[in-house]
JSON list of C-alpha atoms in Angstrom, two decimals:
[
{"chain": "D", "resi": 1115, "resn": "ALA", "atom": "CA", "xyz": [0.00, 0.00, 0.00]},
{"chain": "D", "resi": 1116, "resn": "GLY", "atom": "CA", "xyz": [2.69, 2.56, 1.02]},
{"chain": "D", "resi": 1117, "resn": "VAL", "atom": "CA", "xyz": [4.27, 3.46, -2.33]},
{"chain": "D", "resi": 1118, "resn": "ALA", "atom": "CA", "xyz": [1.20, 2.59, -4.38]},
{"chain": "D", "resi": 1119, "resn": "SER", "atom": "CA", "xyz": [-1.08, 4.80, -2.30]},
{"chain": "D", "resi": 1120, "resn": "MET", "atom": "CA", "xyz": [0.99, 7.91, -3.01]},
{"chain": "D", "resi": 1121, "resn": "SER", "atom": "CA", "xyz": [1.99, 7.14, -6.59]},
{"chain": "D", "resi": 1122, "resn": "HIS", "atom": "CA", "xyz": [2.13, 9.72, -9.35]},
{"chain": "D", "resi": 1123, "resn": "ASP", "atom": "CA", "xyz": [2.49, 9.42, -13.09]},
{"chain": "D", "resi": 1124, "resn": "ALA", "atom": "CA", "xyz": [6.23, 8.70, -13.38]},
{"chain": "D", "resi": 1125, "resn": "THR", "atom": "CA", "xyz": [6.28, 10.48, -16.76]},
{"chain": "D", "resi": 1126, "resn": "THR", "atom": "CA", "xyz": [5.67, 13.91, -15.21]},
{"chain": "D", "resi": 1127, "resn": "GLY", "atom": "CA", "xyz": [9.31, 14.34, -14.27]},
{"chain": "D", "resi": 1128, "resn": "THR", "atom": "CA", "xyz": [12.78, 13.06, -14.99]},
{"chain": "D", "resi": 1129, "resn": "ALA", "atom": "CA", "xyz": [13.18, 9.48, -13.82]},
{"chain": "D", "resi": 1130, "resn": "VAL", "atom": "CA", "xyz": [15.96, 8.96, -11.30]},
{"chain": "D", "resi": 1131, "resn": "GLY", "atom": "CA", "xyz": [16.37, 5.34, -12.33]},
{"chain": "D", "resi": 1132, "resn": "TYR", "atom": "CA", "xyz": [14.78, 3.72, -9.28]},
{"chain": "D", "resi": 1133, "resn": "ALA", "atom": "CA", "xyz": [11.28, 2.54, -10.13]},
{"chain": "D", "resi": 1134, "resn": "GLU", "atom": "CA", "xyz": [9.77, 2.78, -6.63]},
{"chain": "D", "resi": 1135, "resn": "ILE", "atom": "CA", "xyz": [11.09, 6.30, -6.07]},
{"chain": "D", "resi": 1136, "resn": "ASP", "atom": "CA", "xyz": [10.00, 7.40, -9.55]},
{"chain": "D", "resi": 1137, "resn": "LEU", "atom": "CA", "xyz": [6.56, 5.90, -8.96]},
{"chain": "D", "resi": 1138, "resn": "ALA", "atom": "CA", "xyz": [6.17, 7.52, -5.54]},
{"chain": "D", "resi": 1139, "resn": "CYS", "atom": "CA", "xyz": [7.47, 10.96, -6.49]},
{"chain": "D", "resi": 1140, "resn": "GLY", "atom": "CA", "xyz": [6.79, 11.22, -10.20]},
{"chain": "D", "resi": 1141, "resn": "GLY", "atom": "CA", "xyz": [10.46, 11.79, -10.98]},
{"chain": "D", "resi": 1142, "resn": "LEU", "atom": "CA", "xyz": [12.42, 15.01, -10.57]},
{"chain": "D", "resi": 1143, "resn": "ARG", "atom": "CA", "xyz": [10.27, 18.00, -11.47]},
{"chain": "D", "resi": 1144, "resn": "PRO", "atom": "CA", "xyz": [11.06, 21.71, -11.88]},
{"chain": "D", "resi": 1145, "resn": "GLY", "atom": "CA", "xyz": [11.03, 23.51, -8.55]},
{"chain": "D", "resi": 1146, "resn": "ALA", "atom": "CA", "xyz": [11.01, 20.31, -6.51]},
{"chain": "D", "resi": 1147, "resn": "VAL", "atom": "CA", "xyz": [13.57, 19.69, -3.80]},
{"chain": "D", "resi": 1148, "resn": "TRP", "atom": "CA", "xyz": [14.51, 16.25, -2.55]},
{"chain": "D", "resi": 1149, "resn": "VAL", "atom": "CA", "xyz": [16.68, 15.61, 0.48]},
{"chain": "D", "resi": 1150, "resn": "LEU", "atom": "CA", "xyz": [18.27, 12.20, 0.92]},
{"chain": "D", "resi": 1151, "resn": "GLY", "atom": "CA", "xyz": [19.70, 11.31, 4.29]},
{"chain": "D", "resi": 1152, "resn": "ALA", "atom": "CA", "xyz": [21.46, 8.22, 5.54]},
{"chain": "D", "resi": 1153, "resn": "PRO", "atom": "CA", "xyz": [24.34, 7.32, 7.85]},
{"chain": "D", "resi": 1154, "resn": "THR", "atom": "CA", "xyz": [27.97, 7.72, 6.76]},
{"chain": "D", "resi": 1155, "resn": "ASN", "atom": "CA", "xyz": [29.16, 5.31, 4.04]},
{"chain": "D", "resi": 1156, "resn": "TRP", "atom": "CA", "xyz": [25.68, 4.21, 2.99]},
{"chain": "D", "resi": 1157, "resn": "GLY", "atom": "CA", "xyz": [26.15, 5.30, -0.61]},
{"chain": "D", "resi": 1158, "resn": "LYS", "atom": "CA", "xyz": [24.53, 8.75, -0.77]},
{"chain": "D", "resi": 1159, "resn": "SER", "atom": "CA", "xyz": [27.22, 10.18, -3.06]},
{"chain": "D", "resi": 1160, "resn": "SER", "atom": "CA", "xyz": [27.16, 7.06, -5.21]},
{"chain": "D", "resi": 1161, "resn": "TRP", "atom": "CA", "xyz": [23.39, 7.34, -5.51]},
{"chain": "D", "resi": 1162, "resn": "LEU", "atom": "CA", "xyz": [23.77, 11.01, -6.47]},
{"chain": "D", "resi": 1163, "resn": "LEU", "atom": "CA", "xyz": [26.14, 10.00, -9.31]},
{"chain": "D", "resi": 1164, "resn": "SER", "atom": "CA", "xyz": [23.61, 7.37, -10.40]},
{"chain": "D", "resi": 1165, "resn": "VAL", "atom": "CA", "xyz": [20.84, 9.99, -10.47]},
{"chain": "D", "resi": 1166, "resn": "ALA", "atom": "CA", "xyz": [23.12, 12.31, -12.46]},
{"chain": "D", "resi": 1167, "resn": "ASP", "atom": "CA", "xyz": [23.71, 9.56, -15.04]},
{"chain": "D", "resi": 1168, "resn": "SER", "atom": "CA", "xyz": [20.00, 8.79, -15.23]},
{"chain": "D", "resi": 1169, "resn": "CYS", "atom": "CA", "xyz": [19.17, 12.45, -15.86]},
{"chain": "D", "resi": 1170, "resn": "ILE", "atom": "CA", "xyz": [21.96, 12.81, -18.44]},
{"chain": "D", "resi": 1171, "resn": "SER", "atom": "CA", "xyz": [20.72, 9.70, -20.25]},
{"chain": "D", "resi": 1172, "resn": "THR", "atom": "CA", "xyz": [17.39, 11.48, -20.81]},
{"chain": "D", "resi": 1173, "resn": "GLY", "atom": "CA", "xyz": [19.10, 14.56, -22.24]},
{"chain": "D", "resi": 1174, "resn": "ARG", "atom": "CA", "xyz": [19.04, 16.70, -19.08]},
{"chain": "D", "resi": 1175, "resn": "SER", "atom": "CA", "xyz": [22.03, 18.87, -18.22]},
{"chain": "D", "resi": 1176, "resn": "VAL", "atom": "CA", "xyz": [23.25, 18.25, -14.69]},
{"chain": "D", "resi": 1177, "resn": "LEU", "atom": "CA", "xyz": [25.24, 20.31, -12.20]},
{"chain": "D", "resi": 1178, "resn": "ILE", "atom": "CA", "xyz": [26.67, 18.63, -9.12]},
{"chain": "D", "resi": 1179, "resn": "VAL", "atom": "CA", "xyz": [27.69, 20.99, -6.33]},
{"chain": "D", "resi": 1180, "resn": "THR", "atom": "CA", "xyz": [30.06, 19.14, -4.04]},
{"chain": "D", "resi": 1181, "resn": "CYS", "atom": "CA", "xyz": [30.31, 20.61, -0.57]},
{"chain": "D", "resi": 1182, "resn": "GLU", "atom": "CA", "xyz": [32.39, 17.89, 1.05]},
{"chain": "D", "resi": 1183, "resn": "ASP", "atom": "CA", "xyz": [34.60, 16.17, -1.52]},
{"chain": "D", "resi": 1184, "resn": "ASP", "atom": "CA", "xyz": [37.16, 17.65, -3.86]},
{"chain": "D", "resi": 1185, "resn": "PRO", "atom": "CA", "xyz": [35.46, 18.20, -7.26]},
{"chain": "D", "resi": 1186, "resn": "VAL", "atom": "CA", "xyz": [38.30, 16.35, -9.02]},
{"chain": "D", "resi": 1187, "resn": "MET", "atom": "CA", "xyz": [37.77, 13.35, -6.76]},
{"chain": "D", "resi": 1188, "resn": "LEU", "atom": "CA", "xyz": [34.01, 13.38, -7.41]},
{"chain": "D", "resi": 1189, "resn": "ALA", "atom": "CA", "xyz": [34.62, 13.60, -11.16]},
{"chain": "D", "resi": 1190, "resn": "ALA", "atom": "CA", "xyz": [37.09, 10.70, -10.89]},
{"chain": "D", "resi": 1191, "resn": "ARG", "atom": "CA", "xyz": [34.43, 8.65, -9.06]},
{"chain": "D", "resi": 1192, "resn": "HIS", "atom": "CA", "xyz": [32.04, 9.40, -11.93]},
{"chain": "D", "resi": 1193, "resn": "VAL", "atom": "CA", "xyz": [34.60, 8.19, -14.49]},
{"chain": "D", "resi": 1194, "resn": "CYS", "atom": "CA", "xyz": [35.27, 5.03, -12.46]},
{"chain": "D", "resi": 1195, "resn": "ARG", "atom": "CA", "xyz": [31.57, 4.34, -12.17]},
{"chain": "D", "resi": 1196, "resn": "ASN", "atom": "CA", "xyz": [31.03, 4.64, -15.92]},
{"chain": "D", "resi": 1197, "resn": "ALA", "atom": "CA", "xyz": [34.21, 2.77, -16.92]},
{"chain": "D", "resi": 1198, "resn": "ASN", "atom": "CA", "xyz": [33.46, -0.08, -14.48]},
{"chain": "D", "resi": 1199, "resn": "ILE", "atom": "CA", "xyz": [36.63, 0.57, -12.48]},
{"chain": "D", "resi": 1200, "resn": "LYS", "atom": "CA", "xyz": [36.79, -0.24, -8.79]},
{"chain": "D", "resi": 1201, "resn": "GLY", "atom": "CA", "xyz": [36.78, 3.08, -6.95]},
{"chain": "D", "resi": 1202, "resn": "SER", "atom": "CA", "xyz": [39.22, 1.77, -4.36]},
{"chain": "D", "resi": 1203, "resn": "ASN", "atom": "CA", "xyz": [41.82, 1.20, -7.09]},
{"chain": "D", "resi": 1204, "resn": "ALA", "atom": "CA", "xyz": [41.52, 4.83, -8.17]},
{"chain": "D", "resi": 1205, "resn": "ARG", "atom": "CA", "xyz": [41.51, 6.14, -4.58]},
{"chain": "D", "resi": 1206, "resn": "HIS", "atom": "CA", "xyz": [44.71, 4.29, -3.76]},
{"chain": "D", "resi": 1207, "resn": "GLY", "atom": "CA", "xyz": [46.44, 5.04, -7.08]},
{"chain": "D", "resi": 1208, "resn": "ARG", "atom": "CA", "xyz": [46.50, 1.39, -8.12]},
{"chain": "D", "resi": 1209, "resn": "LEU", "atom": "CA", "xyz": [44.81, 1.43, -11.51]},
{"chain": "D", "resi": 1210, "resn": "THR", "atom": "CA", "xyz": [45.86, -1.41, -13.75]},
{"chain": "D", "resi": 1211, "resn": "ALA", "atom": "CA", "xyz": [46.92, -0.68, -17.33]},
{"chain": "D", "resi": 1212, "resn": "GLU", "atom": "CA", "xyz": [43.52, -2.01, -18.47]},
{"chain": "D", "resi": 1213, "resn": "GLU", "atom": "CA", "xyz": [41.67, 0.31, -16.07]},
{"chain": "D", "resi": 1214, "resn": "GLN", "atom": "CA", "xyz": [43.74, 3.29, -17.20]},
{"chain": "D", "resi": 1215, "resn": "ALA", "atom": "CA", "xyz": [42.94, 2.43, -20.81]},
{"chain": "D", "resi": 1216, "resn": "ALA", "atom": "CA", "xyz": [39.22, 2.05, -19.99]},
{"chain": "D", "resi": 1217, "resn": "ALA", "atom": "CA", "xyz": [39.14, 5.47, -18.28]},
{"chain": "D", "resi": 1218, "resn": "ALA", "atom": "CA", "xyz": [41.01, 7.11, -21.16]},
{"chain": "D", "resi": 1219, "resn": "GLN", "atom": "CA", "xyz": [38.68, 5.50, -23.70]},
{"chain": "D", "resi": 1220, "resn": "LEU", "atom": "CA", "xyz": [35.59, 6.60, -21.77]},
{"chain": "D", "resi": 1221, "resn": "LEU", "atom": "CA", "xyz": [36.85, 10.19, -21.60]},
{"chain": "D", "resi": 1222, "resn": "ALA", "atom": "CA", "xyz": [37.73, 10.18, -25.31]},
{"chain": "D", "resi": 1223, "resn": "ASP", "atom": "CA", "xyz": [34.35, 8.77, -26.31]},
{"chain": "D", "resi": 1224, "resn": "THR", "atom": "CA", "xyz": [32.12, 10.84, -24.03]},
{"chain": "D", "resi": 1225, "resn": "PRO", "atom": "CA", "xyz": [30.88, 14.21, -25.31]},
{"chain": "D", "resi": 1226, "resn": "ALA", "atom": "CA", "xyz": [30.95, 17.03, -22.75]},
{"chain": "D", "resi": 1227, "resn": "THR", "atom": "CA", "xyz": [27.14, 17.11, -22.73]},
{"chain": "D", "resi": 1228, "resn": "SER", "atom": "CA", "xyz": [27.14, 13.53, -21.42]},
{"chain": "D", "resi": 1229, "resn": "SER", "atom": "CA", "xyz": [28.96, 14.42, -18.23]},
{"chain": "D", "resi": 1230, "resn": "PRO", "atom": "CA", "xyz": [27.79, 16.45, -15.26]},
{"chain": "D", "resi": 1231, "resn": "ILE", "atom": "CA", "xyz": [29.27, 19.85, -14.52]},
{"chain": "D", "resi": 1232, "resn": "VAL", "atom": "CA", "xyz": [30.95, 19.64, -11.11]},
{"chain": "D", "resi": 1233, "resn": "ALA", "atom": "CA", "xyz": [31.21, 22.81, -9.00]},
{"chain": "D", "resi": 1234, "resn": "ASP", "atom": "CA", "xyz": [33.10, 23.33, -5.77]},
{"chain": "D", "resi": 1235, "resn": "GLY", "atom": "CA", "xyz": [30.81, 24.36, -2.92]},
{"chain": "D", "resi": 1236, "resn": "ARG", "atom": "CA", "xyz": [33.24, 23.53, -0.11]},
{"chain": "D", "resi": 1237, "resn": "GLY", "atom": "CA", "xyz": [33.47, 26.22, 2.55]},
{"chain": "D", "resi": 1238, "resn": "ARG", "atom": "CA", "xyz": [30.97, 28.47, 0.78]},
{"chain": "D", "resi": 1239, "resn": "PHE", "atom": "CA", "xyz": [27.77, 29.98, 2.12]},
{"chain": "D", "resi": 1240, "resn": "VAL", "atom": "CA", "xyz": [24.48, 28.97, 0.51]},
{"chain": "D", "resi": 1241, "resn": "GLU", "atom": "CA", "xyz": [24.11, 32.48, -0.89]},
{"chain": "D", "resi": 1242, "resn": "THR", "atom": "CA", "xyz": [27.44, 32.13, -2.71]},
{"chain": "D", "resi": 1243, "resn": "ILE", "atom": "CA", "xyz": [26.53, 28.68, -3.99]},
{"chain": "D", "resi": 1244, "resn": "CYS", "atom": "CA", "xyz": [23.20, 29.99, -5.34]},
{"chain": "D", "resi": 1245, "resn": "GLU", "atom": "CA", "xyz": [25.02, 32.79, -7.15]},
{"chain": "D", "resi": 1246, "resn": "GLN", "atom": "CA", "xyz": [27.48, 30.24, -8.58]},
{"chain": "D", "resi": 1247, "resn": "VAL", "atom": "CA", "xyz": [24.57, 28.10, -9.83]},
{"chain": "D", "resi": 1248, "resn": "ARG", "atom": "CA", "xyz": [22.90, 31.15, -11.44]},
{"chain": "D", "resi": 1249, "resn": "HIS", "atom": "CA", "xyz": [26.18, 32.11, -13.14]},
{"chain": "D", "resi": 1250, "resn": "LEU", "atom": "CA", "xyz": [26.76, 28.57, -14.47]},
{"chain": "D", "resi": 1251, "resn": "HIS", "atom": "CA", "xyz": [23.13, 28.33, -15.61]},
{"chain": "D", "resi": 1252, "resn": "ALA", "atom": "CA", "xyz": [23.45, 31.62, -17.52]},
{"chain": "D", "resi": 1253, "resn": "ARG", "atom": "CA", "xyz": [26.45, 30.20, -19.42]},
{"chain": "D", "resi": 1254, "resn": "ASN", "atom": "CA", "xyz": [25.00, 26.74, -19.99]},
{"chain": "D", "resi": 1255, "resn": "PRO", "atom": "CA", "xyz": [21.33, 26.10, -19.06]},
{"chain": "D", "resi": 1256, "resn": "ILE", "atom": "CA", "xyz": [21.18, 23.53, -16.28]},
{"chain": "D", "resi": 1257, "resn": "GLN", "atom": "CA", "xyz": [18.09, 21.41, -15.79]},
{"chain": "D", "resi": 1258, "resn": "VAL", "atom": "CA", "xyz": [19.02, 19.43, -12.67]},
{"chain": "D", "resi": 1259, "resn": "VAL", "atom": "CA", "xyz": [21.11, 20.60, -9.70]},
{"chain": "D", "resi": 1260, "resn": "LEU", "atom": "CA", "xyz": [22.37, 17.97, -7.27]},
{"chain": "D", "resi": 1261, "resn": "VAL", "atom": "CA", "xyz": [24.07, 19.00, -4.02]},
{"chain": "D", "resi": 1262, "resn": "ASP", "atom": "CA", "xyz": [26.31, 16.56, -2.21]},
{"chain": "D", "resi": 1263, "resn": "TYR", "atom": "CA", "xyz": [26.38, 16.99, 1.50]},
{"chain": "D", "resi": 1264, "resn": "LEU", "atom": "CA", "xyz": [23.87, 19.59, 2.57]},
{"chain": "D", "resi": 1265, "resn": "GLN", "atom": "CA", "xyz": [25.17, 19.51, 6.15]},
{"chain": "D", "resi": 1266, "resn": "CYS", "atom": "CA", "xyz": [28.34, 21.32, 5.06]},
{"chain": "D", "resi": 1267, "resn": "ILE", "atom": "CA", "xyz": [26.38, 24.36, 3.91]},
{"chain": "D", "resi": 1268, "resn": "SER", "atom": "CA", "xyz": [25.63, 27.33, 6.13]},
{"chain": "D", "resi": 1269, "resn": "THR", "atom": "CA", "xyz": [24.24, 30.80, 5.56]},
{"chain": "D", "resi": 1270, "resn": "GLU", "atom": "CA", "xyz": [25.70, 34.27, 5.90]},
{"chain": "D", "resi": 1271, "resn": "SER", "atom": "CA", "xyz": [22.56, 35.32, 7.79]},
{"chain": "D", "resi": 1272, "resn": "LYS", "atom": "CA", "xyz": [22.51, 35.09, 11.57]},
{"chain": "D", "resi": 1273, "resn": "TYR", "atom": "CA", "xyz": [19.91, 32.92, 13.29]},
{"chain": "D", "resi": 1274, "resn": "ASP", "atom": "CA", "xyz": [19.41, 31.83, 16.87]},
{"chain": "D", "resi": 1275, "resn": "ASP", "atom": "CA", "xyz": [19.49, 28.15, 15.89]},
{"chain": "D", "resi": 1276, "resn": "ARG", "atom": "CA", "xyz": [19.70, 25.79, 12.92]},
{"chain": "D", "resi": 1277, "resn": "ARG", "atom": "CA", "xyz": [15.89, 25.82, 12.39]},
{"chain": "D", "resi": 1278, "resn": "GLY", "atom": "CA", "xyz": [16.09, 29.41, 11.14]},
{"chain": "D", "resi": 1279, "resn": "GLN", "atom": "CA", "xyz": [18.73, 28.45, 8.59]},
{"chain": "D", "resi": 1280, "resn": "ILE", "atom": "CA", "xyz": [16.66, 25.72, 6.97]},
{"chain": "D", "resi": 1281, "resn": "ASN", "atom": "CA", "xyz": [13.27, 27.48, 6.87]}
]
């Protein structure tokens, strides 16, 4: 009953590639905000990369704002994911010759429009990140914005407690 009772037409938005979520939420839609939370090392960033790929596969342009990880590292994770390379090999600098060739081939074969734009949000206030998104969107229209690690973002405004920052 749970998912079925709140289902929407999955064609109204961009599918995220997970049938139950797409069914329940109707896919990503303009103006909608989703927040995914889970304990450390449960795959939130990996899921975000999967959602980015799903959106790109439907022709949507994607911006990933990374507020925790180095943008180069996140981009490398994306390459590993799409070249079927074990992330641990890349993290520890132990890529085999075959894995290096697979990554190089993927990068050579992939048009820029088939990769997400990755922006550095580390240590920036939400107001600055929003301005960065507007600037990037003006240069290259972005249809989906994904933010990795919301907890690292704060505001320039002063509030008595965290509730004021998220309202």
